[in-house]
GROMACS .gro file of C-alpha atoms in nm:
model
  280
    1MET     CA    1   0.701   0.293  -0.327
    2PRO     CA    2   0.554  -0.093  -0.249
    3GLU     CA    3   0.184  -0.079  -0.227
    4LEU     CA    4  -0.070  -0.343  -0.121
    5PRO     CA    5  -0.040  -0.540  -0.462
    6GLU     CA    6   0.347  -0.546  -0.438
    7VAL     CA    7   0.326  -0.632  -0.037
    8GLU     CA    8   0.072  -0.921  -0.125
    9CYS     CA    9   0.274  -1.042  -0.403
   10THR     CA   10   0.568  -1.072  -0.105
   11ARG     CA   11   0.361  -1.245   0.124
   12ARG     CA   12   0.231  -1.515  -0.138
   13ARG     CA   13   0.612  -1.546  -0.252
   14ILE     CA   14   0.769  -1.595   0.083
   15ALA     CA   15   0.495  -1.790   0.276
   16PRO     CA   16   0.563  -2.119   0.213
   17ASP     CA   17   0.902  -2.116   0.339
   18VAL     CA   18   0.876  -1.923   0.626
   19GLU     CA   19   0.548  -2.067   0.808
   20GLY     CA   20   0.577  -2.307   1.031
   21ARG     CA   21   0.950  -2.224   1.067
   22ARG     CA   22   1.130  -2.141   1.416
   23ILE     CA   23   1.320  -1.817   1.459
   24LEU     CA   24   1.644  -1.894   1.550
   25GLU     CA   25   1.806  -1.534   1.590
   26PHE     CA   26   1.737  -1.180   1.469
   27ALA     CA   27   1.997  -0.959   1.325
   28SER     CA   28   2.024  -0.601   1.140
   29LEU     CA   29   2.262  -0.418   0.987
   30TRP     CA   30   2.070  -0.125   1.015
   31PRO     CA   31   1.935  -0.111   1.390
   32ARG     CA   32   1.793   0.225   1.347
   33LYS     CA   33   1.508   0.091   1.161
   34VAL     CA   34   1.404  -0.160   1.426
   35PHE     CA   35   1.123  -0.091   1.692
   36PRO     CA   36   1.152  -0.117   1.970
   37SER     CA   37   1.523  -0.190   1.924
   38GLU     CA   38   1.715  -0.485   1.762
   39GLY     CA   39   1.808  -0.601   2.105
   40GLU     CA   40   1.430  -0.600   2.196
   41LEU     CA   41   1.323  -0.787   1.898
   42SER     CA   42   1.584  -1.054   1.926
   43ARG     CA   43   1.503  -1.165   2.236
   44ARG     CA   44   1.105  -1.123   2.173
   45VAL     CA   45   1.128  -1.328   1.854
   46GLN     CA   46   1.365  -1.602   1.971
   47GLY     CA   47   1.231  -1.919   1.943
   48GLN     CA   48   0.886  -1.840   1.837
   49LYS     CA   49   0.728  -1.999   1.530
   50ILE     CA   50   0.618  -1.783   1.232
   51ARG     CA   51   0.217  -1.864   1.208
   52PRO     CA   52   0.089  -1.806   0.831
   53LEU     CA   53   0.193  -1.471   0.730
   54GLN     CA   54  -0.092  -1.194   0.679
   55ARG     CA   55  -0.118  -0.834   0.541
   56HIS     CA   56  -0.264  -0.491   0.632
   57GLY     CA   57  -0.247  -0.260   0.356
   58LYS     CA   58   0.090  -0.182   0.323
   59ARG     CA   59   0.190  -0.346   0.601
   60LEU     CA   60   0.316  -0.713   0.619
   61ILE     CA   61   0.267  -0.937   0.921
   62LEU     CA   62   0.470  -1.214   1.068
   63PRO     CA   63   0.246  -1.360   1.365
   64LEU     CA   64   0.414  -1.550   1.585
   65SER     CA   65   0.338  -1.799   1.802
   66ASP     CA   66   0.327  -1.648   2.136
   67GLY     CA   67   0.026  -1.435   1.996
   68SER     CA   68   0.284  -1.142   1.924
   69ALA     CA   69   0.354  -1.040   1.564
   70VAL     CA   70   0.671  -0.898   1.376
   71THR     CA   71   0.558  -0.609   1.113
   72VAL     CA   72   0.750  -0.549   0.789
   73HIS     CA   73   0.730  -0.181   0.634
   74LEU     CA   74   0.913  -0.216   0.307
   75GLY     CA   75   0.952   0.173   0.305
   76MET     CA   76   1.022   0.307  -0.064
   77SER     CA   77   1.265   0.008  -0.157
   78GLY     CA   78   1.235  -0.271   0.058
   79ASN     CA   79   1.218  -0.639   0.007
   80LEU     CA   80   1.180  -0.983   0.137
   81GLU     CA   81   1.355  -1.305   0.025
   82PHE     CA   82   1.394  -1.631   0.135
   83HIS     CA   83   1.694  -1.831   0.121
   84ARG     CA   84   1.807  -2.151   0.218
   85HIS     CA   85   2.171  -2.050   0.215
   86PRO     CA   86   2.328  -1.703   0.235
   87PRO     CA   87   2.352  -1.558  -0.091
   88ARG     CA   88   2.678  -1.420  -0.222
   89GLU     CA   89   2.520  -1.108  -0.317
   90GLN     CA   90   2.438  -0.881  -0.016
   91ARG     CA   91   2.443  -0.532  -0.107
   92HIS     CA   92   2.198  -0.300   0.031
   93LEU     CA   93   2.131  -0.603   0.323
   94ARG     CA   94   1.969  -0.468   0.624
   95ALA     CA   95   1.837  -0.718   0.849
   96MET     CA   96   1.817  -1.107   0.884
   97PHE     CA   97   1.594  -1.359   1.026
   98SER     CA   98   1.756  -1.691   1.104
   99LEU     CA   99   1.485  -1.963   1.065
  100SER     CA  100   1.527  -2.324   1.153
  101ARG     CA  101   1.574  -2.361   0.795
  102GLY     CA  102   1.702  -2.058   0.589
  103LYS     CA  103   1.691  -1.752   0.619
  104LEU     CA  104   1.448  -1.468   0.585
  105LEU     CA  105   1.666  -1.144   0.470
  106PHE     CA  106   1.519  -0.808   0.441
  107PHE     CA  107   1.705  -0.581   0.178
  108ASP     CA  108   1.588  -0.206   0.162
  109ALA     CA  109   1.851   0.002  -0.062
  110ARG     CA  110   1.701   0.359   0.028
  111LYS     CA  111   1.655   0.271   0.391
  112PHE     CA  112   1.312   0.370   0.445
  113GLY     CA  113   1.159   0.065   0.573
  114ARG     CA  114   1.108  -0.084   0.897
  115ILE     CA  115   1.088  -0.344   1.129
  116GLU     CA  116   0.870  -0.369   1.426
  117TRP     CA  117   0.765  -0.589   1.749
  118HIS     CA  118   0.422  -0.549   1.865
  119PRO     CA  119   0.273  -0.769   2.159
  120SER     CA  120  -0.060  -0.876   1.954
  121LEU     CA  121  -0.202  -0.884   1.629
  122GLU     CA  122  -0.448  -0.579   1.742
  123ALA     CA  123  -0.153  -0.387   1.812
  124ALA     CA  124   0.024  -0.460   1.462
  125ARG     CA  125  -0.260  -0.325   1.250
  126ALA     CA  126  -0.316  -0.003   1.489
  127GLY     CA  127  -0.342   0.344   1.347
  128LEU     CA  128  -0.461   0.163   1.004
  129GLY     CA  129  -0.790   0.197   0.858
  130PRO     CA  130  -0.992  -0.123   0.682
  131ASP     CA  131  -0.753  -0.329   0.410
  132ALA     CA  132  -0.871  -0.194   0.068
  133LEU     CA  133  -0.906  -0.570  -0.006
  134ASP     CA  134  -1.099  -0.660   0.300
  135PRO     CA  135  -1.410  -0.870   0.189
  136ALA     CA  136  -1.624  -0.725   0.440
  137LEU     CA  137  -1.507  -0.383   0.352
  138THR     CA  138  -1.833  -0.218   0.167
  139ALA     CA  139  -1.884   0.060  -0.047
  140SER     CA  140  -2.085   0.221   0.227
  141ALA     CA  141  -1.855   0.193   0.445
  142PHE     CA  142  -1.547   0.296   0.176
  143GLY     CA  143  -1.753   0.644   0.117
  144SER     CA  144  -1.850   0.698   0.474
  145ALA     CA  145  -1.479   0.717   0.529
  146LEU     CA  146  -1.357   0.957   0.270
  147ALA     CA  147  -1.627   1.179   0.293
  148LYS     CA  148  -1.518   1.262   0.676
  149THR     CA  149  -1.255   1.508   0.508
  150ARG     CA  150  -1.253   1.789   0.297
  151ARG     CA  151  -0.883   1.718   0.145
  152PRO     CA  152  -0.900   1.654  -0.207
  153VAL     CA  153  -0.926   1.297  -0.258
  154LYS     CA  154  -0.646   1.221  -0.414
  155SER     CA  155  -0.515   1.289  -0.042
  156ALA     CA  156  -0.758   1.099   0.147
  157LEU     CA  157  -0.680   0.798  -0.073
  158LEU     CA  158  -0.324   0.816   0.094
  159ASP     CA  159  -0.437   0.850   0.425
  160GLN     CA  160  -0.386   0.484   0.584
  161SER     CA  161  -0.607   0.569   0.851
  162LEU     CA  162  -0.915   0.613   0.638
  163VAL     CA  163  -0.836   0.294   0.419
  164ALA     CA  164  -0.524   0.074   0.388
  165GLY     CA  165  -0.337   0.010   0.137
  166VAL     CA  166  -0.356   0.229  -0.167
  167GLY     CA  167  -0.062   0.431  -0.231
  168ASN     CA  168   0.073   0.709  -0.527
  169ILE     CA  169   0.037   0.448  -0.828
  170TYR     CA  170  -0.290   0.346  -0.760
  171SER     CA  171  -0.468   0.599  -0.648
  172ASP     CA  172  -0.373   0.774  -0.953
  173GLU     CA  173  -0.503   0.486  -1.166
  174ALA     CA  174  -0.853   0.455  -0.926
  175LEU     CA  175  -0.931   0.796  -1.000
  176PHE     CA  176  -0.900   0.777  -1.361
  177HIS     CA  177  -1.080   0.485  -1.380
  178ALA     CA  178  -1.381   0.644  -1.171
  179ARG     CA  179  -1.336   0.985  -1.402
  180ILE     CA  180  -1.298   1.163  -1.067
  181HIS     CA  181  -1.052   1.466  -1.024
  182PRO     CA  182  -0.807   1.424  -0.787
  183LEU     CA  183  -0.846   1.800  -0.606
  184ALA     CA  184  -1.246   1.736  -0.567
  185PRO     CA  185  -1.275   1.761  -0.220
  186ALA     CA  186  -1.372   1.429  -0.062
  187SER     CA  187  -1.624   1.518   0.128
  188SER     CA  188  -1.843   1.707  -0.212
  189LEU     CA  189  -1.836   1.342  -0.370
  190THR     CA  190  -2.191   1.225  -0.394
  191PRO     CA  191  -2.217   0.857  -0.277
  192ALA     CA  192  -2.275   0.721  -0.623
  193ARG     CA  193  -1.940   0.846  -0.726
  194LEU     CA  194  -1.791   0.720  -0.423
  195ALA     CA  195  -1.919   0.389  -0.497
  196ARG     CA  196  -1.788   0.402  -0.837
  197LEU     CA  197  -1.437   0.465  -0.679
  198PHE     CA  198  -1.464   0.235  -0.438
  199ARG     CA  199  -1.515  -0.033  -0.727
  200ALA     CA  200  -1.216   0.141  -0.892
  201VAL     CA  201  -0.978   0.078  -0.617
  202ARG     CA  202  -1.044  -0.260  -0.591
  203ALA     CA  203  -1.046  -0.347  -0.953
  204VAL     CA  204  -0.697  -0.165  -0.997
  205LEU     CA  205  -0.549  -0.339  -0.700
  206ARG     CA  206  -0.687  -0.718  -0.813
  207ALA     CA  207  -0.567  -0.660  -1.124
  208SER     CA  208  -0.204  -0.553  -0.996
  209VAL     CA  209  -0.212  -0.832  -0.765
  210CYS     CA  210  -0.301  -1.074  -1.082
  211ARG     CA  211   0.034  -0.920  -1.283
  212GLN     CA  212   0.247  -0.941  -0.946
  213GLY     CA  213   0.233  -0.573  -0.897
  214THR     CA  214   0.403  -0.250  -1.066
  215SER     CA  215   0.783  -0.272  -1.095
  216ILE     CA  216   0.883   0.108  -1.088
  217ASP     CA  217   1.156   0.245  -0.885
  218TRP     CA  218   1.246  -0.017  -0.629
  219VAL     CA  219   1.433  -0.346  -0.604
  220TRP     CA  220   1.155  -0.649  -0.691
  221PRO     CA  221   1.202  -0.682  -1.061
  222GLY     CA  222   0.891  -0.973  -1.142
  223GLY     CA  223   0.581  -0.693  -1.183
  224ARG     CA  224   0.423  -0.633  -1.493
  225MET     CA  225   0.163  -0.403  -1.390
  226GLN     CA  226   0.362  -0.095  -1.522
  227HIS     CA  227   0.255  -0.231  -1.867
  228HIS     CA  228  -0.085  -0.142  -1.813
  229LEU     CA  229  -0.062   0.152  -1.653
  230LEU     CA  230  -0.306   0.426  -1.774
  231VAL     CA  231  -0.210   0.788  -1.644
  232TYR     CA  232   0.084   0.720  -1.337
  233GLY     CA  233   0.440   0.841  -1.534
  234ARG     CA  234   0.258   0.915  -1.842
  235THR     CA  235   0.278   1.306  -1.819
  236GLY     CA  236   0.234   1.459  -2.154
  237GLU     CA  237   0.125   1.124  -2.290
  238PRO     CA  238  -0.203   1.093  -2.508
  239CYS     CA  239  -0.511   0.977  -2.296
  240ALA     CA  240  -0.558   0.640  -2.351
  241ARG     CA  241  -0.969   0.683  -2.351
  242CYS     CA  242  -0.963   1.001  -2.525
  243GLY     CA  243  -0.611   1.155  -2.648
  244ALA     CA  244  -0.535   1.434  -2.466
  245ALA     CA  245  -0.237   1.488  -2.287
  246ILE     CA  246  -0.172   1.342  -1.956
  247ARG     CA  247  -0.112   1.574  -1.664
  248HIS     CA  248   0.107   1.621  -1.358
  249LEU     CA  249   0.010   1.833  -1.049
  250VAL     CA  250   0.196   1.842  -0.709
  251ILE     CA  251  -0.080   1.764  -0.398
  252GLY     CA  252   0.042   1.745  -0.094
  253GLN     CA  253   0.373   1.718  -0.167
  254ARG     CA  254   0.288   1.398  -0.343
  255SER     CA  255   0.267   1.428  -0.739
  256CYS     CA  256  -0.054   1.290  -0.928
  257HIS     CA  257  -0.125   1.204  -1.293
  258PHE     CA  258  -0.436   1.263  -1.427
  259CYS     CA  259  -0.655   1.313  -1.772
  260ALA     CA  260  -0.840   1.675  -1.729
  261ARG     CA  261  -1.077   1.592  -2.007
  262CYS     CA  262  -1.180   1.230  -1.840
  263GLN     CA  263  -1.172   1.372  -1.479
  264PRO     CA  264  -1.298   1.725  -1.501
  265PRO     CA  265  -1.344   1.940  -1.207
  266ARG     CA  266  -1.758   1.928  -1.110
  267THR     CA  267  -1.921   2.182  -0.889
  268PRO     CA  268  -1.967   2.084  -0.503
  269ARG     CA  269  -2.312   1.902  -0.466
  270THR     CA  270  -2.527   2.091  -0.303
  271PRO     CA  271  -2.661   1.996   0.044
  272GLN     CA  272  -2.965   1.815   0.085
  273GLY     CA  273  -3.279   2.041   0.112
  274HIS     CA  274  -3.117   2.354  -0.004
  275ARG     CA  275  -3.146   2.500  -0.356
  276ARG     CA  276  -2.865   2.686  -0.562
  277ARG     CA  277  -2.931   3.004  -0.626
  278THR     CA  278  -2.942   3.140  -0.980
  279SER     CA  279  -2.884   3.505  -1.088
  280GLY     CA  280  -3.139   3.711  -1.235
   0.00000   0.00000   0.00000
């Protein structure tokens, strides 16, 4: 699934061709994934100019000249492409914005993506936590968000309402770099370990953006990060750090890859002011 780096790379790739263009028409070949409806979205965006593109987490945002916005969720296999002329190959084409010059096309093989109109930029970001690469996000705020839940830290990282942008691939990689077991309750992590995880998340996401994302199981073939993943998708292979076999487990119906030697489970921290009892 495209995560923050892949969506950011998509934004950078199409921005020069679509920003400042006027939307002449919108049409969808898969209207059940257009909200509030194909007709309503088409009516709302027609005649609007596309302002500088934004991204929040995995959500690509097309701000419009009247203050409204369109969000594109790439889902499992979605991709946006700009074409000056309609391409010959239109397999998996699901929607099209006809612009004052060229067309913005949405391809989606698995049909999990969605396009949605919002009355404001604030509404376009509704339900999302702070962006994982937002310069204003601090280690303290990141840690406070995750420490609110007793769920496994792997599940907490995937919760877009806590911090937006991290998915299955980069949560595995960040936890490995931070040496944190994926089943550790998020609320049990010390501030120091949460700060280390914060730095790992940022480092992994930035590295992936620099390498044009990860090209695994989706249609955009331009990424190189898949050659630098240390645990994701490497079940049974030796750990690059210690040589132990990479393990796989399922947490909340999501696959997880980790090194049990480099990421050992730890005893939860004792609340301040309390001491653990010892036998004898």
